[in-house]
CSV table of C-alpha atoms in Angstrom, one decimal:
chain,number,residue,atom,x,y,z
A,1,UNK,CA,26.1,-19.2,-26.4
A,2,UNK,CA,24.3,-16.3,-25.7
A,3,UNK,CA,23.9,-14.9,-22.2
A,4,UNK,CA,20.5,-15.8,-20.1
A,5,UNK,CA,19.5,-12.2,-18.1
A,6,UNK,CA,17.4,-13.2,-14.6
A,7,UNK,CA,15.8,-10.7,-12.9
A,8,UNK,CA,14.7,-11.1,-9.9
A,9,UNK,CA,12.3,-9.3,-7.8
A,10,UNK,CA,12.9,-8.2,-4.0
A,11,UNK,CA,10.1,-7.4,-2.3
A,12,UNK,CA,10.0,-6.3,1.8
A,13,UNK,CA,8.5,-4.8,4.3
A,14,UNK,CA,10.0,-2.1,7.1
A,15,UNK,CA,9.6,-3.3,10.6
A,16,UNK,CA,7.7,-6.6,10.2
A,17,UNK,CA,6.4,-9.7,12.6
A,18,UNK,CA,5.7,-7.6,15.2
A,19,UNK,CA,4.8,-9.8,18.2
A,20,UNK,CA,3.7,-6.5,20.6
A,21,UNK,CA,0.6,-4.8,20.1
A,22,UNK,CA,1.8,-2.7,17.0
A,23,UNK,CA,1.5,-3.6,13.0
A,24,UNK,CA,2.4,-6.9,11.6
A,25,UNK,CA,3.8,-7.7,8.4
A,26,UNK,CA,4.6,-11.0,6.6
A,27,UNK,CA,6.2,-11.9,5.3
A,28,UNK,CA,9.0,-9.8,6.1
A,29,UNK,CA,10.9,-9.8,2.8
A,30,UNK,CA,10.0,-11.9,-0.5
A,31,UNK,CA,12.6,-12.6,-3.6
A,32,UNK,CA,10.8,-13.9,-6.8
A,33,UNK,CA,11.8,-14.7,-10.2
A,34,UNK,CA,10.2,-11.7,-12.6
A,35,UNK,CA,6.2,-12.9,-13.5
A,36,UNK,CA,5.4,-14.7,-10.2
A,37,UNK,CA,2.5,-13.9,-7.9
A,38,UNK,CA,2.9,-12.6,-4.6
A,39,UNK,CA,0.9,-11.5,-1.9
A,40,UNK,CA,1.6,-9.7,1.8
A,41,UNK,CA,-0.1,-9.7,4.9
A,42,UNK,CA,-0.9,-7.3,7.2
A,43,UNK,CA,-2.4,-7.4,10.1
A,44,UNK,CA,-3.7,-3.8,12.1
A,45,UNK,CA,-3.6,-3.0,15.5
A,46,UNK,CA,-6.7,-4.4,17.3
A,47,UNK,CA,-9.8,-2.1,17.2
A,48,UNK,CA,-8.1,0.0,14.3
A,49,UNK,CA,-10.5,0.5,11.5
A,50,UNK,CA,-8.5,2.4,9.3
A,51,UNK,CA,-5.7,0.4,7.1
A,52,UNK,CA,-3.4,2.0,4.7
A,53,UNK,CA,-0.9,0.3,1.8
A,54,UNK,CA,2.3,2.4,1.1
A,55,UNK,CA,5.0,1.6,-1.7
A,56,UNK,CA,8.8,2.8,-1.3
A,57,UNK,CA,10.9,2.5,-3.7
A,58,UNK,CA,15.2,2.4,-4.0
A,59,UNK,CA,15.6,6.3,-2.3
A,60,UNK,CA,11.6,7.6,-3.0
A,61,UNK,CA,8.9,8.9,0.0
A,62,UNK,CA,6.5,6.7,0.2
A,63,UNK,CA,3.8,6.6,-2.0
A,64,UNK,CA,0.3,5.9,-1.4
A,65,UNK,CA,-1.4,2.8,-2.5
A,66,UNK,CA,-4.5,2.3,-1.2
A,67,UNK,CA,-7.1,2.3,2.1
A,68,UNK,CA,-9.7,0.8,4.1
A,69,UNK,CA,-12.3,2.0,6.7
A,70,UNK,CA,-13.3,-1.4,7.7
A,71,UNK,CA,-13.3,-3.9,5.2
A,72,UNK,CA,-14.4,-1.4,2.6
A,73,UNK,CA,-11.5,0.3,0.0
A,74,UNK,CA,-12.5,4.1,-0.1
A,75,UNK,CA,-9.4,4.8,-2.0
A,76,UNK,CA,-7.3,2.7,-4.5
A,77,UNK,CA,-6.2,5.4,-6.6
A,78,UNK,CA,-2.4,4.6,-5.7
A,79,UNK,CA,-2.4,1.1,-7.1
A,80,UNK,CA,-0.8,1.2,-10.4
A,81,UNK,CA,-2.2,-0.8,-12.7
A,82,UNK,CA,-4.7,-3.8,-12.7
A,83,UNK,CA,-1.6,-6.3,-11.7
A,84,UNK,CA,-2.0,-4.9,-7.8
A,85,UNK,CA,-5.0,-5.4,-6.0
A,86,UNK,CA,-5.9,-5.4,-2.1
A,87,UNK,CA,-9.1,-6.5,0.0
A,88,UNK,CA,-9.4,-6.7,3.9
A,89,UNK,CA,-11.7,-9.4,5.5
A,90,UNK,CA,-14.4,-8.2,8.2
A,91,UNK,CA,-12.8,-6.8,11.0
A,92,UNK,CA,-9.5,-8.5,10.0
A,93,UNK,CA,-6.1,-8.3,8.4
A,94,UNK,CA,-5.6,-7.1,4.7
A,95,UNK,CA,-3.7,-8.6,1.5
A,96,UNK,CA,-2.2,-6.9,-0.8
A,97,UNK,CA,-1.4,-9.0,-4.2
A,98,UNK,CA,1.0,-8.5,-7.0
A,99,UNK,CA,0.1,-10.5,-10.3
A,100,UNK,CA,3.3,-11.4,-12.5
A,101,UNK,CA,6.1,-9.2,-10.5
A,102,UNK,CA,8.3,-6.9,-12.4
A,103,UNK,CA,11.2,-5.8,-12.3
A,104,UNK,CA,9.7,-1.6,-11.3
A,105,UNK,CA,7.4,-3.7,-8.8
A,106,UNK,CA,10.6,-4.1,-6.1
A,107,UNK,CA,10.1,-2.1,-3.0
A,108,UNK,CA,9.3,-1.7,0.4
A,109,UNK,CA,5.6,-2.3,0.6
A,110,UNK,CA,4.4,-0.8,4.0
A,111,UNK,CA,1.2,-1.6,6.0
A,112,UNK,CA,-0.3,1.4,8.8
A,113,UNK,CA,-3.1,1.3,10.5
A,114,UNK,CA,-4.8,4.0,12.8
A,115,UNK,CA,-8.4,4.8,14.3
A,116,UNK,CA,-11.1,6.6,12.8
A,117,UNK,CA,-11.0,10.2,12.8
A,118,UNK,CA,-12.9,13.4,11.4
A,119,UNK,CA,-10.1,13.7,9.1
A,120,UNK,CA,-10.8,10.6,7.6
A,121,UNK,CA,-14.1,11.8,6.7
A,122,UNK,CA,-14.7,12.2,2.9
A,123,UNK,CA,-14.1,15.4,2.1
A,124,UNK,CA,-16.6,17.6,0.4
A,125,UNK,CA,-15.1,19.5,-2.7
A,126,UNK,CA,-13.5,23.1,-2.2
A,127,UNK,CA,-13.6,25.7,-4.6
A,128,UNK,CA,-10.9,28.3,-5.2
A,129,UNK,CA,-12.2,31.9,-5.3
A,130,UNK,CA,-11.5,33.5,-8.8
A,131,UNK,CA,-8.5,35.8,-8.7
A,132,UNK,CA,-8.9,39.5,-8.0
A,133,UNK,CA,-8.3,41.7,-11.0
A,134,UNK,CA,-5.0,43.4,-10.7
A,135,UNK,CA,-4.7,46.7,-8.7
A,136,UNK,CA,-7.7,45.5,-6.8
């Protein structure tokens, strides 16, 4: 008989189901069978507008998925492929959702959220000088 291979995929989250006044998470960790849908909750501090997705991987920083100012994405650069996706309600909590889970999808997936700033401003583009001629 030949030998069946399973992979599953473990899925968490850092620090979830808060009951203060900080981030919450849920759930706070999810095994699935490779090719099953998922999603995860977060829900931001009250009166935060700002809401950021992170991804870490087995001994990686954490890598930027995606944000929200409001319920608007300005950024989803970070999400890798079509299979991720994320929206936030009105003033609410945010899902992110993995279509058919791989094996590369397990992770830490981490939820922040802070209030506006000027930082978070978009950023109008910078240009680099050109370089001085040598022996200037």
């Amino acid at each position: 008989m030949g030998t069946r291979l399973l992979c599953w995929v473990v899925l968490g989250f850092l620090g979830t189901d808060h009951t203060g006044a900080g981030v919450s998470q849920s759930p706070r960790y999810k095994v699935t069978k490779r090719g099953q849908d998922i999603s995860f909750k977060c829900d931001p501090i009250s009166g935060h507008e700002m809401l950021y997705w992170y991804r870490q991987t087995l001994e990686q920083s954490p890598e930027f998925l995606t944000y929200f100012q409001y319920e608007v994405q300005q950024d989803k650069s970070g999400l890798p492929s079509d299979q991720f996706s994320a929206e936030r309600a009105e003033g609410s909590f945010s899902t992110l959702k993995i279509q058919r889970t791989e094996q590369r999808d397990s992770a830490m997936y981490l939820c922040a959220s802070s209030s506006a700033t000027v930082w978070h401003s978009r950023l109008l583009p910078a240009h680099k000088p050109p370089p001085l001629p040598p022996g200037s």
